[in-house]
Short mmCIF file of C-alpha atoms and ligand atoms in Angstrom, two decimals:
data_model
loop_
_atom_site.label_atom_id
_atom_site.label_comp_id
_atom_site.label_asym_id
_atom_site.label_seq_id
_atom_site.Cartn_x
_atom_site.Cartn_y
_atom_site.Cartn_z
CA MET A 16 1.30 3.38 41.55
CA SER A 17 1.23 0.88 38.66
CA THR A 18 2.97 1.81 35.42
CA ALA A 19 -0.42 1.54 33.70
CA ASP A 20 -2.27 4.03 35.93
CA GLY A 21 -1.63 6.98 33.62
CA LEU A 22 -2.35 4.97 30.49
CA ILE A 23 -4.65 6.62 27.95
CA MET A 24 -5.88 4.91 24.80
CA VAL A 25 -8.28 5.75 22.04
CA GLY A 26 -9.56 3.35 19.41
CA SER A 27 -12.26 1.99 17.20
CA TRP A 28 -15.63 0.87 18.63
CA ASN A 29 -14.55 -2.79 18.47
CA ALA A 30 -11.30 -2.18 20.38
CA GLY A 31 -12.82 -2.63 23.87
CA PRO A 32 -11.29 -6.05 24.62
CA ALA A 33 -8.02 -4.90 23.02
CA VAL A 34 -7.60 -1.91 25.32
CA GLU A 35 -8.52 -4.00 28.38
CA ARG A 36 -5.89 -6.58 27.50
CA ALA A 37 -3.32 -3.90 26.62
CA ALA A 38 -3.84 -2.19 29.98
CA MET A 39 -3.48 -5.51 31.80
CA GLN A 40 -0.27 -6.31 29.97
CA ALA A 41 1.14 -2.81 30.48
CA ALA A 42 0.41 -3.13 34.22
CA ARG A 43 2.53 -6.30 34.21
CA GLY A 44 5.40 -4.36 32.71
CA THR A 45 5.01 -5.26 29.03
CA ALA A 46 6.26 -2.49 26.73
CA LEU A 47 3.33 -0.35 25.59
CA LEU A 48 3.42 -1.20 21.87
CA ASP A 49 3.76 -4.92 22.62
CA ALA A 50 0.83 -4.66 25.01
CA VAL A 51 -1.32 -2.94 22.38
CA VAL A 52 -0.38 -5.51 19.72
CA GLU A 53 -1.29 -8.27 22.12
CA GLY A 54 -4.65 -6.61 22.80
CA ILE A 55 -5.33 -6.30 19.08
CA GLY A 56 -4.46 -10.00 18.78
CA LEU A 57 -7.67 -10.76 20.69
CA ILE A 58 -9.71 -9.05 17.98
CA GLU A 59 -7.72 -10.84 15.26
CA ASP A 60 -8.59 -14.15 16.98
CA ASP A 61 -12.34 -13.47 17.09
CA PRO A 62 -14.14 -15.33 14.26
CA GLU A 63 -17.25 -13.18 14.78
CA GLU A 64 -15.32 -9.99 13.98
CA MET A 65 -15.55 -10.17 10.20
CA SER A 66 -13.37 -7.17 9.48
CA VAL A 67 -10.17 -8.27 11.19
CA GLY A 68 -7.89 -11.34 11.22
CA TYR A 69 -9.34 -14.87 11.44
CA GLY A 70 -12.91 -14.80 10.12
CA GLY A 71 -12.40 -11.57 8.18
CA LEU A 72 -14.32 -11.25 4.91
CA PRO A 73 -12.20 -12.31 1.93
CA ASN A 74 -11.20 -10.67 -1.32
CA GLU A 75 -13.18 -11.21 -4.53
CA ALA A 76 -11.40 -14.55 -5.06
CA GLY A 77 -12.47 -15.82 -1.63
CA VAL A 78 -9.06 -15.40 -0.01
CA VAL A 79 -8.61 -13.46 3.25
CA GLU A 80 -5.88 -10.83 2.82
CA LEU A 81 -4.84 -8.85 5.89
CA ASP A 82 -3.27 -5.41 6.31
CA ALA A 83 -1.72 -4.16 9.55
CA ALA A 84 0.65 -1.50 10.85
CA VAL A 85 2.33 -0.34 14.02
CA MET A 86 4.20 2.85 14.83
CA ASP A 87 6.40 3.44 17.85
CA GLY A 88 6.73 7.06 18.94
CA ARG A 89 9.92 6.41 20.90
CA THR A 90 11.89 5.47 17.79
CA HIS A 91 9.68 7.18 15.20
CA LYS A 92 9.69 3.90 13.35
CA ALA A 93 6.83 2.02 11.72
CA GLY A 94 6.29 -1.53 10.50
CA ALA A 95 3.51 -2.76 8.25
CA VAL A 96 2.27 -5.65 6.16
CA ALA A 97 -0.18 -5.61 3.26
CA GLY A 98 -1.99 -8.46 1.53
CA LEU A 99 -0.82 -11.00 4.10
CA LYS A 100 -2.48 -14.40 3.63
CA GLY A 101 -2.73 -17.30 6.05
CA VAL A 102 -1.42 -15.63 9.22
CA ARG A 103 -4.04 -14.25 11.58
CA HIS A 104 -1.85 -12.06 13.79
CA ALA A 105 -1.02 -9.49 11.13
CA ALA A 106 -0.31 -6.77 13.71
CA LYS A 107 2.35 -8.91 15.33
CA VAL A 108 3.93 -9.57 11.95
CA ALA A 109 3.96 -5.78 11.43
CA LEU A 110 5.67 -5.42 14.82
CA ASN A 111 8.29 -7.89 13.64
CA VAL A 112 8.83 -5.81 10.50
CA LEU A 113 9.46 -2.84 12.78
CA ARG A 114 11.74 -4.73 15.16
CA ARG A 115 13.63 -7.14 12.93
CA THR A 116 14.04 -5.28 9.63
CA ASP A 117 15.18 -1.99 8.23
CA HIS A 118 11.99 -1.79 6.17
CA ALA A 119 8.65 -0.15 6.81
CA LEU A 120 6.31 -2.29 4.68
CA LEU A 121 6.31 -5.88 3.40
CA VAL A 122 3.61 -7.06 1.00
CA GLY A 123 1.99 -10.27 -0.28
CA GLU A 124 4.28 -13.26 -0.74
CA GLY A 125 7.21 -11.40 0.80
CA ALA A 126 5.20 -10.60 3.91
CA LEU A 127 4.15 -14.25 4.21
CA ALA A 128 7.70 -15.54 3.70
CA PHE A 129 8.86 -13.11 6.39
CA ALA A 130 6.12 -14.26 8.77
CA ARG A 131 7.16 -17.88 8.19
CA GLN A 132 10.76 -16.99 8.95
CA CYS A 133 9.62 -15.39 12.19
CA GLY A 134 7.83 -18.60 13.16
CA PHE A 135 4.21 -17.56 12.68
CA LYS A 136 1.71 -20.37 12.23
CA GLU A 137 -0.09 -20.66 8.87
CA GLU A 138 -3.76 -21.55 8.59
CA ASP A 139 -6.83 -21.00 6.44
CA LEU A 140 -8.35 -17.73 7.71
CA LEU A 141 -11.65 -18.17 5.87
CA THR A 142 -14.36 -19.34 8.27
CA ALA A 143 -17.53 -21.09 7.10
CA LYS A 144 -19.49 -17.92 7.89
CA ALA A 145 -17.16 -15.70 5.84
CA ARG A 146 -17.24 -18.22 2.96
CA GLU A 147 -21.07 -18.12 2.94
CA ALA A 148 -20.97 -14.32 2.92
CA TRP A 149 -18.56 -14.36 -0.02
CA LEU A 150 -20.74 -16.86 -1.93
CA ALA A 151 -23.79 -14.67 -1.27
CA TRP A 152 -21.86 -11.69 -2.60
CA LYS A 153 -20.89 -13.59 -5.76
CA ALA A 154 -24.49 -14.63 -6.30
CA SER A 155 -25.70 -11.05 -5.91
CA LEU A 156 -23.38 -9.51 -8.45
CA SER A 157 -25.05 -10.08 -11.76
CA THR A 158 -27.91 -11.75 -13.54
CA ARG A 159 -25.47 -12.58 -16.31
CA ASP A 160 -23.38 -15.13 -14.51
CA ALA A 161 -23.93 -18.70 -13.34
CA TRP A 162 -24.14 -17.96 -9.61
CA ILE A 163 -27.63 -18.27 -8.12
CA GLY A 164 -28.66 -16.53 -4.91
CA PRO A 165 -31.11 -17.96 -2.37
CA ASP A 166 -34.09 -15.98 -3.70
CA ASP A 167 -33.29 -16.38 -7.40
CA GLU A 168 -35.54 -18.69 -9.35
CA THR A 169 -33.30 -18.58 -12.41
CA THR A 170 -30.13 -17.03 -13.64
CA GLY A 171 -30.04 -15.23 -16.95
CA PHE A 172 -26.68 -16.77 -17.67
CA GLY A 173 -27.85 -20.16 -18.90
CA GLY A 174 -30.55 -18.53 -21.00
CA ALA A 175 -28.06 -16.26 -22.69
CA LEU A 176 -25.76 -19.17 -23.50
CA TRP A 177 -28.58 -21.25 -24.87
CA ALA A 178 -29.87 -18.37 -26.99
CA GLY A 179 -26.39 -17.94 -28.44
CA HIS A 180 -26.11 -21.65 -29.13
CA LYS A 181 -29.44 -21.78 -30.98
CA ALA A 182 -28.71 -18.69 -33.02
CA ASN A 183 -25.27 -19.87 -34.00
CA PRO A 184 -25.39 -23.63 -34.44
CA THR A 185 -22.22 -24.02 -36.50
CA PRO A 186 -19.18 -24.32 -34.25
CA GLY A 187 -16.75 -21.63 -35.27
CA GLY A 188 -19.36 -19.95 -37.48
CA PRO A 189 -19.88 -16.20 -37.60
CA PRO A 190 -21.13 -14.76 -34.33
CA THR A 191 -24.80 -13.88 -34.29
CA PRO A 192 -26.12 -11.43 -31.70
CA SER A 193 -27.60 -13.49 -28.92
CA THR A 194 -30.88 -12.79 -27.16
CA PRO A 195 -30.20 -10.47 -24.24
CA ALA A 196 -30.38 -12.26 -20.91
CA VAL A 197 -33.74 -11.75 -19.24
CA PRO A 198 -33.22 -10.41 -15.73
CA ALA A 199 -33.92 -13.25 -13.37
CA PRO A 200 -37.08 -12.83 -11.30
CA GLY A 201 -36.34 -12.39 -7.64
CA ARG A 202 -32.80 -11.24 -8.25
CA SER A 203 -32.07 -9.35 -5.09
CA GLY A 204 -29.35 -7.04 -6.33
CA GLY A 205 -27.43 -8.20 -3.33
CA ALA A 206 -27.27 -5.29 -0.98
CA PRO A 207 -29.52 -6.29 1.91
CA LYS A 208 -28.39 -9.89 2.35
CA VAL A 209 -24.69 -9.78 1.71
CA PRO A 210 -22.50 -9.14 4.74
CA PHE A 211 -20.12 -6.35 3.85
CA THR A 212 -17.74 -4.68 6.23
CA PHE A 213 -16.03 -1.42 6.43
CA GLY A 214 -14.27 -2.33 9.63
CA THR A 215 -10.88 -2.39 11.22
CA VAL A 216 -9.46 -2.27 14.72
CA HIS A 217 -7.27 0.67 15.72
CA VAL A 218 -5.66 1.69 19.03
CA SER A 219 -3.49 4.73 19.74
CA ALA A 220 -1.87 4.68 23.19
CA LEU A 221 0.03 6.98 25.56
CA ASN A 222 1.68 5.54 28.66
CA ALA A 223 1.06 8.73 30.70
CA PRO A 224 0.43 12.42 29.95
CA GLY A 225 3.67 13.77 28.50
CA GLY A 226 4.96 10.23 27.97
CA ASP A 227 5.46 7.90 25.02
CA LEU A 228 2.97 7.22 22.25
CA CYS A 229 2.37 4.32 19.89
CA SER A 230 -0.31 3.00 17.57
CA CYS A 231 -1.53 -0.19 15.92
CA THR A 232 -4.18 -1.06 13.32
CA SER A 233 -5.26 -4.41 11.88
CA THR A 234 -7.86 -5.23 9.22
CA SER A 235 -9.02 -7.65 6.55
CA GLY A 236 -9.73 -4.51 4.54
CA LEU A 237 -12.52 -3.79 2.17
CA SER A 238 -14.75 -6.85 1.71
CA TYR A 239 -14.47 -8.57 -1.69
CA LYS A 240 -11.67 -6.25 -2.79
CA ILE A 241 -9.62 -6.90 -5.90
CA PRO A 242 -6.85 -9.32 -4.87
CA GLY A 243 -3.75 -7.37 -3.99
CA ARG A 244 -5.63 -4.23 -2.94
CA ALA A 245 -3.93 -2.61 0.05
CA GLY A 246 -6.05 -0.15 1.99
CA ASP A 247 -4.95 2.73 4.17
CA THR A 248 -4.06 0.57 7.18
CA PRO A 249 -0.51 -0.30 6.07
CA VAL A 250 0.11 3.14 4.55
CA ILE A 251 1.89 5.13 7.22
CA GLY A 252 0.49 8.66 7.37
CA ALA A 253 -2.82 7.62 5.81
CA GLY A 254 -4.25 4.95 8.11
CA LEU A 255 -2.08 5.64 11.13
CA TYR A 256 0.62 8.03 12.30
CA THR A 257 2.40 8.64 15.59
CA ASP A 258 4.77 11.46 16.50
CA ASN A 259 6.13 11.21 20.01
CA ALA A 260 6.45 15.00 20.28
CA VAL A 261 2.82 15.64 19.33
CA GLY A 262 0.31 12.79 19.29
CA SER A 263 -1.06 9.81 17.45
CA ALA A 264 -3.95 9.20 15.05
CA GLY A 265 -5.58 6.33 13.19
CA CYS A 266 -8.43 5.82 10.75
CA THR A 267 -11.13 3.32 9.96
CA GLY A 268 -13.57 3.43 7.08
CA ARG A 269 -13.00 3.96 3.37
CA GLY A 270 -9.25 3.58 3.08
CA GLU A 271 -8.93 5.05 -0.39
CA ALA A 272 -10.18 8.38 0.99
CA THR A 273 -7.63 8.55 3.81
CA VAL A 274 -4.85 7.49 1.42
CA HIS A 275 -5.79 10.34 -0.91
CA ASN A 276 -5.72 12.80 1.99
CA CYS A 277 -2.92 11.51 4.29
CA SER A 278 -5.54 11.81 6.99
CA ALA A 279 -3.76 10.37 10.04
CA PHE A 280 -0.71 12.53 9.39
CA HIS A 281 -2.94 15.53 8.82
CA ALA A 282 -4.68 15.03 12.18
CA VAL A 283 -1.30 14.90 13.95
CA VAL A 284 -0.20 18.08 12.17
CA LEU A 285 -3.42 19.80 13.29
CA MET A 286 -2.76 18.71 16.88
CA GLU A 287 0.73 20.18 16.55
CA SER A 288 -0.86 23.48 15.50
CA GLY A 289 -2.67 23.52 18.85
CA MET A 290 -5.99 21.88 18.12
CA SER A 291 -7.58 19.48 20.58
CA ALA A 292 -7.73 15.83 19.58
CA THR A 293 -11.40 16.11 18.58
CA GLU A 294 -10.86 19.36 16.65
CA ALA A 295 -7.92 17.80 14.80
CA ALA A 296 -9.92 14.70 13.88
CA LEU A 297 -12.80 16.86 12.64
CA GLY A 298 -10.42 19.19 10.81
CA ALA A 299 -8.72 16.35 8.92
CA LEU A 300 -12.10 14.87 8.02
CA LYS A 301 -13.45 18.22 6.79
CA ARG A 302 -10.54 18.44 4.40
CA LEU A 303 -11.16 14.86 3.25
CA VAL A 304 -14.83 15.73 2.64
CA SER A 305 -13.94 18.86 0.68
CA ARG A 306 -11.62 16.81 -1.55
CA THR A 307 -14.24 14.13 -2.23
CA ILE A 308 -15.36 15.29 -5.62
CA GLU A 309 -16.30 12.31 -7.77
CA ALA A 310 -20.09 12.07 -8.12
CA ARG A 311 -20.07 8.28 -7.59
CA LEU A 312 -18.75 8.85 -4.05
CA LEU A 313 -21.39 11.42 -3.04
CA SER A 314 -24.83 10.72 -1.63
CA ALA A 315 -25.80 14.40 -1.95
CA PRO A 316 -23.88 17.44 -3.19
CA GLY A 317 -20.81 17.82 -0.98
CA ARG A 318 -21.70 14.84 1.18
CA PRO A 319 -19.73 11.58 0.88
CA GLY A 320 -21.74 8.38 0.71
CA PHE A 321 -19.15 6.64 2.86
CA ASN A 322 -17.81 7.05 6.37
CA VAL A 323 -14.34 7.53 7.79
CA THR A 324 -13.73 7.68 11.53
CA LEU A 325 -10.54 9.29 12.81
CA TYR A 326 -9.17 8.61 16.33
CA ALA A 327 -6.74 11.12 17.84
CA LEU A 328 -4.60 11.27 20.99
CA ARG A 329 -2.40 14.16 22.06
CA LYS A 330 0.79 13.87 24.04
CA ASP A 331 -0.84 15.72 26.93
CA GLY A 332 -3.50 13.00 27.13
CA ASP A 333 -6.35 14.73 25.36
CA ALA A 334 -8.18 12.00 23.42
CA GLY A 335 -11.02 12.17 20.91
CA ALA A 336 -12.43 10.99 17.64
CA ALA A 337 -14.69 12.17 14.85
CA SER A 338 -16.53 10.65 11.93
CA VAL A 339 -17.72 11.94 8.58
CA LEU A 340 -21.28 10.66 9.05
CA PRO A 341 -23.31 10.60 12.28
CA GLY A 342 -23.90 7.56 14.47
CA TYR A 343 -20.37 6.22 14.95
CA THR A 344 -18.71 5.46 18.26
CA TYR A 345 -15.19 5.05 19.62
CA VAL A 346 -13.48 3.57 22.65
CA ARG A 347 -11.52 5.61 25.19
CA TRP A 348 -9.44 4.15 27.99
CA ARG A 349 -8.63 6.60 30.78
CA GLY A 350 -8.33 6.39 34.57
CA GLY A 351 -8.31 2.59 34.42
CA ARG A 352 -11.65 2.16 32.66
CA ARG A 353 -13.02 2.03 29.18
CA GLU A 354 -15.91 3.98 27.73
CA LEU A 355 -17.78 3.80 24.44
CA LEU A 356 -18.39 7.36 23.28
CA GLU A 357 -20.22 8.93 20.40
CA CYS A 358 -18.14 10.59 17.70
CA PRO A 359 -18.89 14.16 16.73
CA SER A 360 -19.35 14.18 12.98
CA VAL A 361 -18.78 16.47 10.03
CA PHE A 362 -22.43 15.97 9.09
CA PRO A 363 -24.42 16.00 12.36
CA SER A 364 -27.50 14.45 10.76
N1 LIG B 407 -9.79 1.26 6.29
C1 LIG B 407 -9.98 -0.12 5.92
C2 LIG B 407 -9.56 -0.29 4.49
O1 LIG B 407 -9.89 0.54 3.68
C3 LIG B 407 -11.35 -0.65 6.05
C4 LIG B 407 -12.16 -0.12 7.16
O2 LIG B 407 -11.67 0.40 8.13
O3 LIG B 407 -13.37 -0.24 7.08
O4 LIG B 407 -8.97 -1.30 4.19
#
């Protein structure tokens, strides 16, 4: 029997190639967490996956900033990086934080300096496709700036400047109220044409029922975020948590919500109380929903306008996932094959 025969994994919908590769590596004798990180590396390499690694959508300044974390159940130790620029394999850098340092989280310049010291290659992570998406986003933001979108005939920005100039001809003279910018005809408002991701790749793994657990998540985070924003992915207990005595959990979706609710940790605690993996994922999400109070975050009373998906794996091998909103899927690896399954959701329709 191969060491990978009892392997069970659960992860995000886009983790299919990652779990395949992880299983292959584990069968060759690679340690489970290393195998999972290697699998996730495939997703980080994929330029078409615009929510992770190379090709990920950038921050509002057009720079790709990556977050990643790993947690090893055997040592109960985690490693993470936040705001990492120029290194596509953020999960492997996080693994190096776990292995080579006494720290749990390195950020920004420090994370990059550390990656350099570990020998990681630096490159521009912004692909032409991601740059176009970012430019489209900039053009969609406002009629009062100088960026023009593809369906804009004018921008109100030049008009507003000119109006101000005419009304106030003396340089340095007293300001005169300028003519308000006329909304540009055809201004799209942005939403339909601008690629925007809530996306991330997560895998929680168990080498055999009753065995050792680990987890890994990697993401380029919220598209067009404020530079320096770290999401939930590198926050241990929010985006990911593994307890070798109980189980493992990870999140994708609106990171601020899982940070505010310690959702991955909560799901593990619910599994410890005896819930199944699916019940625990749903239970943690129900709490998150009940604590989502701000009107701007709700699409209807009590109903968040955003999704979070929570993946859960118990030490006995029970695996599941749940989402806040309907229509989301997850990947499960069991018995040597992968399946794409529908998530039960807090709001079934
Ligand atoms: N959780 C990620 C973040 O907030 C994004 C996502 O999974 O969609 O950075």
